[in-house]
Tab-separated table of C-alpha atoms in Angstrom:
chain	number	residue	atom	x	y	z
M	1	MET	CA	13.567	25.898	-28.973
M	2	LYS	CA	15.843	23.036	-27.891
M	3	MET	CA	16.002	24.508	-24.402
M	4	LYS	CA	12.185	24.456	-24.177
M	5	ARG	CA	12.071	20.823	-25.289
M	6	THR	CA	14.740	19.906	-22.748
M	7	LYS	CA	12.745	21.597	-19.981
M	8	ARG	CA	9.599	19.718	-21.010
M	9	VAL	CA	11.453	16.393	-20.985
M	10	LEU	CA	12.990	17.139	-17.580
M	11	PHE	CA	9.583	18.187	-16.262
M	12	LEU	CA	7.986	14.917	-17.435
M	13	LEU	CA	10.929	12.668	-16.535
M	14	PRO	CA	9.998	11.986	-12.845
M	15	SER	CA	6.461	10.997	-13.818
M	16	LEU	CA	7.718	8.821	-16.688
M	17	VAL	CA	10.211	7.046	-14.418
M	18	ILE	CA	7.491	6.338	-11.833
M	19	LEU	CA	5.011	5.220	-14.518
M	20	ILE	CA	7.478	2.911	-16.237
M	21	GLY	CA	9.041	1.617	-13.000
M	22	PHE	CA	5.806	0.942	-11.107
M	23	THR	CA	3.332	0.176	-13.910
M	24	TYR	CA	4.740	-0.980	-17.233
M	25	LEU	CA	7.856	-2.785	-15.988
M	26	PRO	CA	5.967	-4.863	-13.364
M	27	LEU	CA	3.327	-5.599	-16.011
M	28	ILE	CA	5.948	-6.960	-18.424
M	29	ILE	CA	7.660	-8.967	-15.663
M	30	GLY	CA	4.272	-10.313	-14.544
M	31	LEU	CA	3.385	-11.349	-18.086
M	32	ILE	CA	6.680	-13.240	-18.370
M	33	MET	CA	6.234	-14.898	-14.952
M	34	SER	CA	2.736	-16.052	-15.891
M	35	LEU	CA	4.432	-18.351	-18.403
M	36	PHE	CA	6.232	-20.189	-15.579
M	37	GLY	CA	4.853	-22.901	-13.320
M	38	GLY	CA	5.900	-24.531	-10.062
M	39	ASN	CA	5.608	-23.922	-6.335
M	40	GLY	CA	7.685	-21.432	-4.384
M	41	GLN	CA	10.971	-20.676	-6.091
M	42	ASP	CA	11.015	-23.942	-8.018
M	43	LEU	CA	9.839	-22.406	-11.297
M	44	ALA	CA	9.937	-23.869	-14.791
M	45	PHE	CA	8.787	-22.509	-18.139
M	46	VAL	CA	5.355	-23.943	-19.043
M	47	GLY	CA	4.212	-21.546	-21.777
M	48	LEU	CA	0.443	-21.053	-21.802
M	49	ASP	CA	-0.264	-24.015	-19.500
M	50	ASN	CA	-1.325	-21.738	-16.623
M	51	TYR	CA	-3.932	-20.050	-18.811
M	52	ILE	CA	-5.137	-23.397	-20.182
M	53	ALA	CA	-5.437	-24.741	-16.619
M	54	LEU	CA	-7.728	-21.842	-15.707
M	55	VAL	CA	-10.337	-23.136	-18.156
M	56	ASP	CA	-10.736	-26.352	-16.140
M	57	ASP	CA	-10.330	-24.757	-12.713
M	58	ALA	CA	-13.674	-24.976	-10.866
M	59	ASN	CA	-12.599	-22.382	-8.292
M	60	PHE	CA	-11.636	-19.937	-11.041
M	61	LYS	CA	-15.007	-20.406	-12.763
M	62	THR	CA	-16.870	-19.789	-9.502
M	63	ALA	CA	-14.764	-16.700	-8.772
M	64	PHE	CA	-15.295	-15.399	-12.307
M	65	ILE	CA	-19.091	-15.797	-12.119
M	66	ASN	CA	-19.208	-14.166	-8.674
M	67	SER	CA	-17.140	-11.220	-9.911
M	68	ILE	CA	-19.550	-10.724	-12.828
M	69	GLU	CA	-22.519	-10.874	-10.461
M	70	PHE	CA	-20.955	-8.274	-8.175
M	71	SER	CA	-20.366	-6.031	-11.187
M	72	ILE	CA	-23.967	-6.446	-12.376
M	73	ILE	CA	-25.338	-5.637	-8.910
M	74	ILE	CA	-23.024	-2.781	-7.942
M	75	SER	CA	-22.434	-0.799	-11.160
M	76	PRO	CA	-26.055	0.130	-12.093
M	77	ILE	CA	-26.991	0.999	-8.506
M	78	VAL	CA	-23.910	3.192	-8.005
M	79	LEU	CA	-24.586	4.915	-11.342
M	80	VAL	CA	-28.266	5.655	-10.617
M	81	LEU	CA	-27.583	6.716	-7.017
M	82	SER	CA	-24.703	8.964	-8.063
M	83	ILE	CA	-26.811	10.692	-10.718
M	84	ALA	CA	-29.788	11.165	-8.364
M	85	LEU	CA	-27.672	12.455	-5.478
M	86	ALA	CA	-25.585	14.737	-7.709
M	87	ILE	CA	-28.670	16.277	-9.333
M	88	GLY	CA	-30.361	16.719	-5.945
M	89	LEU	CA	-27.173	18.207	-4.524
M	90	ASN	CA	-26.776	20.546	-7.472
M	91	SER	CA	-30.272	21.933	-6.877
M	92	ILE	CA	-29.238	23.219	-3.428
M	93	LYS	CA	-28.449	26.919	-3.781
M	94	ASN	CA	-26.873	27.433	-0.358
M	95	LYS	CA	-23.143	26.825	-0.921
M	96	ARG	CA	-22.417	25.933	2.703
M	97	VAL	CA	-25.187	23.337	2.855
M	98	HIS	CA	-24.111	22.043	-0.567
M	99	GLY	CA	-20.502	21.682	0.594
M	100	ALA	CA	-21.444	20.079	3.925
M	101	ILE	CA	-23.629	17.419	2.271
M	102	LEU	CA	-20.942	16.728	-0.337
M	103	ILE	CA	-18.373	16.174	2.421
M	104	LEU	CA	-20.734	13.792	4.254
M	105	LEU	CA	-21.279	11.801	1.065
M	106	TYR	CA	-17.553	11.666	0.402
M	107	LEU	CA	-16.564	10.567	3.939
M	108	PRO	CA	-16.993	6.812	3.248
M	109	CYS	CA	-14.523	7.120	0.350
M	110	ILE	CA	-11.731	8.306	2.643
M	111	THR	CA	-12.613	5.919	5.469
M	112	SER	CA	-10.309	2.926	5.802
M	113	PRO	CA	-11.882	-0.160	4.150
M	114	ILE	CA	-10.581	-2.215	7.075
M	115	ALA	CA	-12.367	0.040	9.583
M	116	TYR	CA	-15.785	0.027	7.910
M	117	SER	CA	-15.528	-3.684	6.983
M	118	LEU	CA	-14.983	-4.620	10.627
M	119	PHE	CA	-17.844	-2.298	11.649
M	120	PHE	CA	-20.297	-3.922	9.240
M	121	LYS	CA	-19.026	-7.360	10.248
M	122	GLN	CA	-20.013	-6.586	13.852
M	123	LEU	CA	-23.528	-5.722	12.671
M	124	ALA	CA	-23.799	-9.071	10.873
M	125	TYR	CA	-22.735	-11.264	13.818
M	126	SER	CA	-25.332	-13.690	15.199
M	127	ASP	CA	-26.002	-11.203	18.025
M	128	GLY	CA	-25.464	-8.164	15.808
M	129	LEU	CA	-28.003	-5.401	15.295
M	130	LEU	CA	-28.589	-6.166	11.621
M	131	THR	CA	-29.028	-9.909	12.186
M	132	GLN	CA	-31.558	-9.296	14.966
M	133	LEU	CA	-33.397	-6.772	12.802
M	134	PHE	CA	-33.641	-9.303	9.969
M	135	TYR	CA	-34.901	-11.902	12.452
M	136	ILE	CA	-37.732	-9.585	13.544
M	137	PHE	CA	-38.915	-9.487	9.920
M	138	GLY	CA	-38.710	-13.276	9.661
M	139	ILE	CA	-35.431	-13.494	7.767
M	140	GLY	CA	-32.859	-15.932	9.129
M	141	ALA	CA	-32.540	-17.447	12.569
M	142	GLY	CA	-31.963	-15.393	15.688
M	143	ASP	CA	-28.877	-17.390	16.707
M	144	GLU	CA	-27.297	-17.478	13.233
M	145	SER	CA	-25.513	-14.695	11.350
M	146	ILE	CA	-27.254	-13.357	8.236
M	147	LEU	CA	-23.983	-14.042	6.423
M	148	ALA	CA	-24.783	-17.769	6.604
M	149	ASN	CA	-27.192	-17.143	3.702
M	150	PRO	CA	-25.298	-17.011	0.352
M	151	ILE	CA	-27.679	-14.515	-1.279
M	152	ILE	CA	-27.755	-12.170	1.722
M	153	ALA	CA	-23.957	-12.395	2.050
M	154	LYS	CA	-23.484	-11.346	-1.582
M	155	LEU	CA	-25.995	-8.517	-1.269
M	156	PHE	CA	-24.386	-7.432	2.015
M	157	ILE	CA	-20.938	-7.107	0.419
M	158	SER	CA	-22.533	-5.296	-2.538
M	159	PHE	CA	-24.290	-2.859	-0.203
M	160	ILE	CA	-21.011	-2.054	1.596
M	161	CYS	CA	-19.260	-1.350	-1.718
M	162	ILE	CA	-22.143	0.823	-2.931
M	163	TRP	CA	-22.072	2.787	0.340
M	164	ALA	CA	-18.301	3.222	0.180
M	165	TRP	CA	-17.957	4.125	-3.523
M	166	THR	CA	-20.998	6.271	-4.336
M	167	GLY	CA	-19.709	9.495	-2.776
M	168	PHE	CA	-16.677	9.550	-5.057
M	169	TYR	CA	-18.823	9.351	-8.193
M	170	VAL	CA	-21.279	11.911	-6.809
M	171	LEU	CA	-18.318	14.288	-6.553
M	172	ILE	CA	-17.363	13.656	-10.195
M	173	ILE	CA	-20.906	14.022	-11.561
M	174	ASN	CA	-21.559	17.071	-9.379
M	175	SER	CA	-18.455	18.775	-10.824
M	176	ALA	CA	-19.657	17.992	-14.345
M	177	LEU	CA	-23.108	19.407	-13.587
M	178	GLN	CA	-21.636	22.646	-12.275
M	179	ASN	CA	-19.704	23.075	-15.519
M	180	MET	CA	-22.795	22.615	-17.705
M	181	ASP	CA	-24.217	25.491	-19.735
M	182	ILE	CA	-27.248	26.497	-17.629
M	183	SER	CA	-28.664	28.673	-20.426
M	184	ILE	CA	-29.706	25.529	-22.360
M	185	ILE	CA	-31.719	24.269	-19.389
M	186	LYS	CA	-33.291	27.706	-18.868
M	187	ALA	CA	-34.272	27.869	-22.554
M	188	ALA	CA	-35.854	24.408	-22.312
M	189	LYS	CA	-37.887	25.489	-19.264
M	190	ILE	CA	-39.108	28.586	-21.109
M	191	ASP	CA	-40.227	26.307	-23.963
M	192	GLY	CA	-42.286	24.309	-21.479
M	193	ALA	CA	-40.106	21.196	-21.152
M	194	SER	CA	-40.747	19.145	-18.011
M	195	SER	CA	-37.988	18.360	-15.503
M	196	PHE	CA	-37.987	14.713	-16.585
M	197	ARG	CA	-37.647	15.653	-20.269
M	198	ILE	CA	-34.794	18.064	-19.455
M	199	LEU	CA	-33.066	15.273	-17.544
M	200	ILE	CA	-33.415	12.751	-20.394
M	201	LYS	CA	-32.814	15.052	-23.351
M	202	ILE	CA	-30.278	17.566	-22.006
M	203	ILE	CA	-28.594	16.662	-18.725
M	204	LEU	CA	-27.831	12.965	-19.255
M	205	PRO	CA	-26.567	13.390	-22.865
M	206	SER	CA	-24.331	16.229	-21.655
M	207	LEU	CA	-22.920	13.944	-18.978
M	208	ALA	CA	-22.394	10.988	-21.337
M	209	SER	CA	-18.591	10.979	-21.083
M	210	VAL	CA	-18.634	11.318	-17.306
M	211	LEU	CA	-21.270	8.592	-16.898
M	212	LEU	CA	-19.230	6.313	-19.156
M	213	LEU	CA	-16.239	6.881	-16.872
M	214	VAL	CA	-18.366	6.012	-13.823
M	215	VAL	CA	-19.613	2.773	-15.411
M	216	ILE	CA	-16.105	1.688	-16.451
M	217	LEU	CA	-14.567	2.454	-13.048
M	218	THR	CA	-17.328	0.772	-11.035
M	219	SER	CA	-17.381	-2.300	-13.284
M	220	CYS	CA	-13.606	-2.724	-13.049
M	221	SER	CA	-13.621	-2.048	-9.286
M	222	ALA	CA	-16.271	-4.724	-8.783
M	223	PHE	CA	-13.837	-7.244	-10.287
M	224	GLN	CA	-11.229	-6.204	-7.721
M	225	ILE	CA	-13.168	-6.473	-4.452
M	226	TYR	CA	-10.908	-8.004	-1.839
M	227	ILE	CA	-10.712	-6.294	1.570
M	228	GLU	CA	-14.445	-6.453	2.342
M	229	ILE	CA	-14.608	-10.141	1.410
M	230	SER	CA	-11.372	-11.058	3.181
M	231	LEU	CA	-12.476	-9.481	6.480
M	232	ILE	CA	-16.220	-10.240	6.448
M	233	THR	CA	-17.077	-13.435	4.553
M	234	LYS	CA	-13.694	-14.956	3.549
M	235	GLY	CA	-15.273	-16.065	0.272
M	236	GLY	CA	-18.209	-17.873	1.884
M	237	PRO	CA	-20.744	-19.102	2.519
M	238	ALA	CA	-20.555	-21.877	-0.075
M	239	MET	CA	-18.110	-19.727	-2.105
M	240	SER	CA	-20.889	-17.216	-2.841
M	241	THR	CA	-18.519	-14.261	-2.347
M	242	PHE	CA	-15.387	-15.969	-3.685
M	243	THR	CA	-13.987	-13.471	-6.239
M	244	LEU	CA	-11.060	-13.450	-8.658
M	245	VAL	CA	-8.820	-11.184	-6.572
M	246	PHE	CA	-9.593	-13.199	-3.435
M	247	TYR	CA	-8.659	-16.396	-5.301
M	248	LEU	CA	-5.472	-14.753	-6.593
M	249	TYR	CA	-4.471	-13.830	-3.032
M	250	ARG	CA	-5.125	-17.347	-1.747
M	251	LYS	CA	-3.131	-18.968	-4.544
M	252	THR	CA	-0.220	-16.689	-3.703
M	253	PHE	CA	-0.183	-16.442	0.091
M	254	THR	CA	-2.595	-18.986	1.637
M	255	TYR	CA	-1.930	-22.132	-0.354
M	256	VAL	CA	1.556	-23.264	-1.438
M	257	ALA	CA	2.759	-20.272	-3.467
M	258	ASP	CA	2.083	-20.791	-7.162
M	259	TYR	CA	3.287	-17.453	-8.501
M	260	GLY	CA	2.925	-18.216	-12.204
M	261	TYR	CA	-0.672	-19.391	-11.818
M	262	SER	CA	-1.518	-16.439	-9.548
M	263	ILE	CA	-0.103	-13.952	-12.047
M	264	ALA	CA	-2.073	-15.669	-14.818
M	265	ILE	CA	-5.237	-14.942	-12.803
M	266	GLY	CA	-4.093	-11.332	-12.447
M	267	MET	CA	-3.543	-11.064	-16.197
M	268	VAL	CA	-7.049	-12.398	-16.812
M	269	ILE	CA	-8.446	-9.716	-14.464
M	270	LEU	CA	-6.492	-7.101	-16.438
M	271	LEU	CA	-7.852	-8.429	-19.749
M	272	ILE	CA	-11.403	-8.422	-18.372
M	273	SER	CA	-11.000	-4.797	-17.270
M	274	LEU	CA	-9.650	-3.843	-20.702
M	275	PHE	CA	-12.491	-5.739	-22.380
M	276	ILE	CA	-15.156	-3.997	-20.269
M	277	SER	CA	-13.619	-0.586	-20.987
M	278	SER	CA	-13.393	-1.322	-24.722
M	279	ILE	CA	-17.019	-2.481	-24.918
M	280	PHE	CA	-18.356	0.691	-23.293
M	281	LEU	CA	-16.119	2.907	-25.448
M	282	ILE	CA	-17.303	1.136	-28.604
M	283	VAL	CA	-20.950	1.509	-27.529
M	284	LYS	CA	-20.385	5.215	-26.962
M	285	LYS	CA	-18.871	5.682	-30.443
M	286	VAL	CA	-21.661	3.719	-32.113
M	287	SER	CA	-24.370	5.694	-30.281
M	288	ARG	CA	-23.053	9.035	-31.509
């Protein structure tokens, strides 16, 4: 018995060391450092002053609001698209066609964010294809990038994220659909239930846990958008795409390094992610 326990501990030990060394230990160190202030290596203990300063920081407020807006735009669209595509994909009986389409949908997820961000940036230049197309329909000026418009810039970044993330969640939902008990759906069809009623009453409730996971992951990911913004809009125009992670990066590497303040921003992002996850989990428990 002791030998079995020893084997289990030894089996789990590498994972535990990695988890503690690269997740929990940095988190504890970061929490401690967030209580220090000062530029560069000239640090001094300031307690909760960094967190208090965030309340009056106009840039932080703007970044926080923008991050919420990105989450509100991206999460519902990714969820609805993922469900629709997964259900449509699951209805394809030919396994080769099914697999080929699934691979095509998943390709953006394994494409480098730097590569596709630079590609979309080219389209949005003043002489880019997308800008000229918008100009034909009377949107924007022909000699000015569409990214000069704050609303279009925010929607453009949102579109890129939706395009890049959806395939991953289609894969998850598709796997869940394939593991569903088909006999329930067949019985409902025999009883005369419409496709819409089967979707609402059987399929979606059966996928509740998976859909909850999708909502939590997309909402938290929307608060961590950085690469697309850094390469395409750099937080502009008029700070319309200025997010929390982008602000954190600038406070650390662009401005004079204020590590304590930057880590305080990171801790706030972590708390927001935990709060979002908790809210959805509570809603799920209440709805049961």
